[in-house]
mmCIF file of C-alpha atoms in Angstrom:
data_model
loop_
_atom_site.group_PDB
_atom_site.id
_atom_site.type_symbol
_atom_site.label_atom_id
_atom_site.label_comp_id
_atom_site.label_asym_id
_atom_site.label_seq_id
_atom_site.Cartn_x
_atom_site.Cartn_y
_atom_site.Cartn_z
ATOM 1 C CA UNK A 562 0.000 0.000 0.000
ATOM 2 C CA UNK A 563 2.734 2.448 0.966
ATOM 3 C CA UNK A 564 4.579 1.599 -2.254
ATOM 4 C CA UNK A 565 1.537 2.537 -4.352
ATOM 5 C CA UNK A 566 0.636 5.662 -2.370
ATOM 6 C CA UNK A 567 3.900 6.825 -0.817
ATOM 7 C CA UNK A 568 3.958 9.213 2.143
ATOM 8 C CA UNK A 569 4.821 12.797 1.276
ATOM 9 C CA UNK A 570 5.844 15.759 3.437
ATOM 10 C CA UNK A 571 4.705 18.248 0.736
ATOM 11 C CA UNK A 572 2.379 20.982 1.987
ATOM 12 C CA UNK A 573 -0.381 19.943 -0.442
ATOM 13 C CA UNK A 574 -0.209 16.216 0.408
ATOM 14 C CA UNK A 575 -3.300 15.033 2.269
ATOM 15 C CA UNK A 576 -4.178 11.340 2.160
ATOM 16 C CA UNK A 577 -7.505 9.676 2.894
ATOM 17 C CA UNK A 578 -7.790 6.265 4.584
ATOM 18 C CA UNK A 579 -11.311 4.948 3.992
ATOM 19 C CA UNK A 580 -12.300 2.299 6.506
ATOM 20 C CA UNK A 581 -9.349 3.247 8.685
ATOM 21 C CA UNK A 582 -10.352 0.984 11.559
ATOM 22 C CA UNK A 583 -8.211 1.727 14.598
ATOM 23 C CA UNK A 584 -5.869 3.895 12.512
ATOM 24 C CA UNK A 585 -3.236 1.356 11.486
ATOM 25 C CA UNK A 586 -2.297 2.974 8.163
ATOM 26 C CA UNK A 587 -2.742 6.481 9.565
ATOM 27 C CA UNK A 588 -0.083 5.713 12.178
ATOM 28 C CA UNK A 589 2.370 4.227 9.706
ATOM 29 C CA UNK A 590 1.975 7.008 7.166
ATOM 30 C CA UNK A 591 2.514 9.699 9.764
ATOM 31 C CA UNK A 592 5.603 7.932 11.134
ATOM 32 C CA UNK A 593 6.993 7.769 7.587
ATOM 33 C CA UNK A 594 6.631 11.528 7.070
ATOM 34 C CA UNK A 595 3.150 12.021 5.605
ATOM 35 C CA UNK A 596 2.089 15.689 5.842
ATOM 36 C CA UNK A 597 -1.613 15.217 6.640
ATOM 37 C CA UNK A 598 -4.031 12.338 6.845
ATOM 38 C CA UNK A 599 -7.766 11.844 7.325
ATOM 39 C CA UNK A 600 -9.185 8.494 8.374
ATOM 40 C CA UNK A 601 -12.814 7.576 7.845
ATOM 41 C CA UNK A 602 -14.517 4.866 9.904
ATOM 42 C CA UNK A 603 -18.228 4.038 10.165
ATOM 43 C CA UNK A 604 -18.220 1.946 13.357
ATOM 44 C CA UNK A 605 -18.534 4.334 16.321
ATOM 45 C CA UNK A 606 -16.536 2.251 18.809
ATOM 46 C CA UNK A 607 -13.695 1.612 16.383
ATOM 47 C CA UNK A 608 -13.644 5.261 15.249
ATOM 48 C CA UNK A 609 -13.388 6.302 18.913
ATOM 49 C CA UNK A 610 -10.347 4.032 19.332
ATOM 50 C CA UNK A 611 -8.704 5.555 16.256
ATOM 51 C CA UNK A 612 -9.473 9.059 17.549
ATOM 52 C CA UNK A 613 -7.931 8.204 20.915
ATOM 53 C CA UNK A 614 -4.853 6.650 19.299
ATOM 54 C CA UNK A 615 -4.211 9.735 17.149
ATOM 55 C CA UNK A 616 -5.502 12.487 19.432
ATOM 56 C CA UNK A 617 -2.048 14.028 19.840
ATOM 57 C CA UNK A 618 -0.837 13.445 16.269
ATOM 58 C CA UNK A 619 -0.548 16.693 14.310
ATOM 59 C CA UNK A 620 -2.376 16.936 10.967
ATOM 60 C CA UNK A 621 -4.514 13.838 11.561
ATOM 61 C CA UNK A 622 -8.304 13.796 11.588
ATOM 62 C CA UNK A 623 -10.483 10.761 12.195
ATOM 63 C CA UNK A 624 -14.028 11.207 10.910
ATOM 64 C CA UNK A 625 -16.984 8.935 11.548
ATOM 65 C CA UNK A 626 -18.778 8.639 8.217
ATOM 66 C CA UNK A 627 -20.244 6.282 5.656
ATOM 67 C CA UNK A 628 -17.751 5.544 2.874
ATOM 68 C CA UNK A 629 -20.567 5.827 0.311
ATOM 69 C CA UNK A 630 -21.344 9.402 1.436
ATOM 70 C CA UNK A 631 -18.043 11.065 2.327
ATOM 71 C CA UNK A 632 -18.414 14.479 4.021
ATOM 72 C CA UNK A 633 -15.664 16.137 1.975
ATOM 73 C CA UNK A 634 -15.611 18.480 -1.020
ATOM 74 C CA UNK A 635 -14.629 17.219 -4.462
ATOM 75 C CA UNK A 636 -10.920 16.987 -5.291
ATOM 76 C CA UNK A 637 -9.895 17.339 -1.626
ATOM 77 C CA UNK A 638 -7.277 14.556 -1.283
ATOM 78 C CA UNK A 639 -3.978 13.804 -2.997
ATOM 79 C CA UNK A 640 -4.300 10.025 -2.568
ATOM 80 C CA UNK A 641 -6.292 7.339 -0.794
ATOM 81 C CA UNK A 642 -6.084 3.933 0.835
ATOM 82 C CA UNK A 643 -8.946 1.410 0.724
ATOM 83 C CA UNK A 644 -7.450 -1.604 2.456
ATOM 84 C CA UNK A 645 -9.786 -4.510 3.194
ATOM 85 C CA UNK A 646 -12.897 -2.321 2.934
ATOM 86 C CA UNK A 647 -14.802 -3.062 -0.283
ATOM 87 C CA UNK A 648 -15.701 -6.613 0.751
ATOM 88 C CA UNK A 649 -17.611 -5.206 3.769
ATOM 89 C CA UNK A 650 -19.816 -2.591 2.088
ATOM 90 C CA UNK A 651 -23.229 -3.050 0.499
ATOM 91 C CA UNK A 652 -22.347 -1.158 -2.689
ATOM 92 C CA UNK A 653 -18.658 -1.284 -3.578
ATOM 93 C CA UNK A 654 -19.245 0.847 -6.688
ATOM 94 C CA UNK A 655 -20.838 3.636 -4.641
ATOM 95 C CA UNK A 656 -17.853 3.698 -2.288
ATOM 96 C CA UNK A 657 -15.385 3.800 -5.177
ATOM 97 C CA UNK A 658 -17.325 6.603 -6.918
ATOM 98 C CA UNK A 659 -17.236 8.637 -3.683
ATOM 99 C CA UNK A 660 -13.505 8.121 -3.309
ATOM 100 C CA UNK A 661 -13.034 9.092 -6.968
ATOM 101 C CA UNK A 662 -15.069 12.268 -6.319
ATOM 102 C CA UNK A 663 -12.933 13.409 -3.370
ATOM 103 C CA UNK A 664 -9.576 12.666 -5.031
ATOM 104 C CA UNK A 665 -7.706 15.259 -7.030
ATOM 105 C CA UNK A 666 -7.305 14.530 -10.754
ATOM 106 C CA UNK A 667 -4.435 12.109 -11.279
ATOM 107 C CA UNK A 668 -4.418 10.927 -7.649
ATOM 108 C CA UNK A 669 -3.780 7.288 -6.795
ATOM 109 C CA UNK A 670 -5.826 4.961 -4.606
ATOM 110 C CA UNK A 671 -4.376 1.721 -3.230
ATOM 111 C CA UNK A 672 -7.058 -0.966 -2.942
ATOM 112 C CA UNK A 673 -6.649 -4.314 -1.203
ATOM 113 C CA UNK A 674 -9.347 -6.998 -1.008
ATOM 114 C CA UNK A 675 -9.493 -10.695 -0.135
ATOM 115 C CA UNK A 676 -9.150 -12.954 -3.168
ATOM 116 C CA UNK A 677 -11.897 -15.477 -3.876
ATOM 117 C CA UNK A 678 -9.238 -18.071 -4.710
ATOM 118 C CA UNK A 679 -7.475 -17.981 -1.363
ATOM 119 C CA UNK A 680 -5.296 -20.962 -0.400
ATOM 120 C CA UNK A 681 -7.148 -23.882 1.167
ATOM 121 C CA UNK A 682 -5.069 -23.700 4.346
ATOM 122 C CA UNK A 683 -6.229 -20.156 5.092
ATOM 123 C CA UNK A 684 -9.771 -21.338 5.738
ATOM 124 C CA UNK A 685 -10.276 -25.055 5.018
ATOM 125 C CA UNK A 686 -13.903 -25.075 6.175
ATOM 126 C CA UNK A 687 -15.151 -22.310 3.879
ATOM 127 C CA UNK A 688 -12.978 -23.497 1.011
ATOM 128 C CA UNK A 689 -14.586 -26.936 1.327
ATOM 129 C CA UNK A 690 -18.071 -25.411 1.535
ATOM 130 C CA UNK A 691 -17.348 -23.404 -1.630
ATOM 131 C CA UNK A 692 -16.232 -26.573 -3.446
ATOM 132 C CA UNK A 693 -19.550 -28.173 -2.445
ATOM 133 C CA UNK A 694 -21.395 -25.022 -3.631
ATOM 134 C CA UNK A 695 -22.675 -24.337 -0.122
ATOM 135 C CA UNK A 696 -22.834 -20.883 1.488
ATOM 136 C CA UNK A 697 -19.861 -19.793 3.601
ATOM 137 C CA UNK A 698 -19.835 -19.423 7.362
ATOM 138 C CA UNK A 699 -19.803 -15.625 7.870
ATOM 139 C CA UNK A 700 -20.046 -15.232 11.658
ATOM 140 C CA UNK A 701 -18.606 -16.836 14.760
ATOM 141 C CA UNK A 702 -15.398 -18.764 15.394
ATOM 142 C CA UNK A 703 -15.725 -20.751 12.145
ATOM 143 C CA UNK A 704 -16.173 -17.730 9.860
ATOM 144 C CA UNK A 705 -12.547 -17.501 8.749
ATOM 145 C CA UNK A 706 -11.910 -15.444 5.604
ATOM 146 C CA UNK A 707 -15.631 -14.741 5.226
ATOM 147 C CA UNK A 708 -15.909 -13.009 8.646
ATOM 148 C CA UNK A 709 -18.262 -10.050 8.142
ATOM 149 C CA UNK A 710 -17.625 -10.109 4.371
ATOM 150 C CA UNK A 711 -20.332 -9.644 1.760
ATOM 151 C CA UNK A 712 -18.078 -10.820 -1.066
ATOM 152 C CA UNK A 713 -14.592 -11.957 -2.008
ATOM 153 C CA UNK A 714 -13.081 -10.822 -5.310
ATOM 154 C CA UNK A 715 -11.873 -12.425 -8.484
ATOM 155 C CA UNK A 716 -9.451 -10.131 -10.329
ATOM 156 C CA UNK A 717 -11.861 -9.516 -13.226
ATOM 157 C CA UNK A 718 -14.708 -8.480 -10.909
ATOM 158 C CA UNK A 719 -12.496 -6.052 -9.010
ATOM 159 C CA UNK A 720 -11.126 -4.577 -12.236
ATOM 160 C CA UNK A 721 -14.662 -4.102 -13.537
ATOM 161 C CA UNK A 722 -16.032 -2.222 -10.520
ATOM 162 C CA UNK A 723 -12.882 -0.089 -10.260
ATOM 163 C CA UNK A 724 -13.052 0.952 -13.927
ATOM 164 C CA UNK A 725 -16.823 1.570 -13.852
ATOM 165 C CA UNK A 726 -16.217 3.931 -10.923
ATOM 166 C CA UNK A 727 -13.957 6.187 -13.001
ATOM 167 C CA UNK A 728 -10.502 4.887 -12.130
ATOM 168 C CA UNK A 729 -7.779 3.712 -14.499
ATOM 169 C CA UNK A 730 -5.750 0.739 -13.296
ATOM 170 C CA UNK A 731 -2.022 1.432 -13.273
ATOM 171 C CA UNK A 732 -0.837 -1.710 -11.469
ATOM 172 C CA UNK A 733 -2.227 -4.771 -9.795
ATOM 173 C CA UNK A 734 -0.785 -7.599 -7.768
ATOM 174 C CA UNK A 735 -1.917 -10.794 -6.103
ATOM 175 C CA UNK A 736 -0.193 -11.249 -2.792
ATOM 176 C CA UNK A 737 -0.610 -14.683 -1.282
ATOM 177 C CA UNK A 738 1.242 -15.798 1.802
ATOM 178 C CA UNK A 739 1.670 -19.245 3.270
ATOM 179 C CA UNK A 740 0.153 -19.794 6.671
ATOM 180 C CA UNK A 741 -0.829 -22.433 9.159
ATOM 181 C CA UNK A 742 -4.172 -24.177 8.523
ATOM 182 C CA UNK A 743 -7.162 -22.350 9.975
ATOM 183 C CA UNK A 744 -5.187 -19.109 10.413
ATOM 184 C CA UNK A 745 -8.179 -16.944 9.459
ATOM 185 C CA UNK A 746 -10.424 -18.846 11.867
ATOM 186 C CA UNK A 747 -7.936 -18.374 14.708
ATOM 187 C CA UNK A 748 -7.393 -14.698 13.955
ATOM 188 C CA UNK A 749 -10.938 -13.537 13.156
ATOM 189 C CA UNK A 750 -13.115 -16.156 14.802
ATOM 190 C CA UNK A 751 -11.302 -16.474 18.116
ATOM 191 C CA UNK A 752 -8.593 -13.781 18.350
ATOM 192 C CA UNK A 753 -10.552 -10.722 17.256
ATOM 193 C CA UNK A 754 -13.553 -11.260 19.596
#
């Protein structure tokens, strides 16, 4: 993400992190010299944690808002991060169109999403259910990669919604890591709660 949208100390550099959660990327960007950053988070409790974490950080704002209705003027931001957000929203196209609206012409957005063809070991239960054409487990300790997700993405589907929202695709990458079996279940089903 930081490679695609590098931090900048320039006076006119102001990045947007949509679905900022607890402020993970906001913190890293500011430590790496980013001039200004705004995080957007819909969940009130999580937004409050991000606000608390960055209360004393200069040039950082955390805003509680819906990603499909951003409370910013057009062409406000010099770049954006949408990391692990689109799979959670009802209308991914609406979110992307809003981000496109608030970005300056020529700005870059870094988008990361879970891939529909994830390795079996990441979530053996849901991968097996998918092979049997059964619905995934989306909640609880067995949810795994599908935890709170409305969709996973094939490359073509992601490309399509990104282009229909006004963006041009400059680069794309699939990043798959090896892991222990049931890693997503342990992390999201047991660890996160």
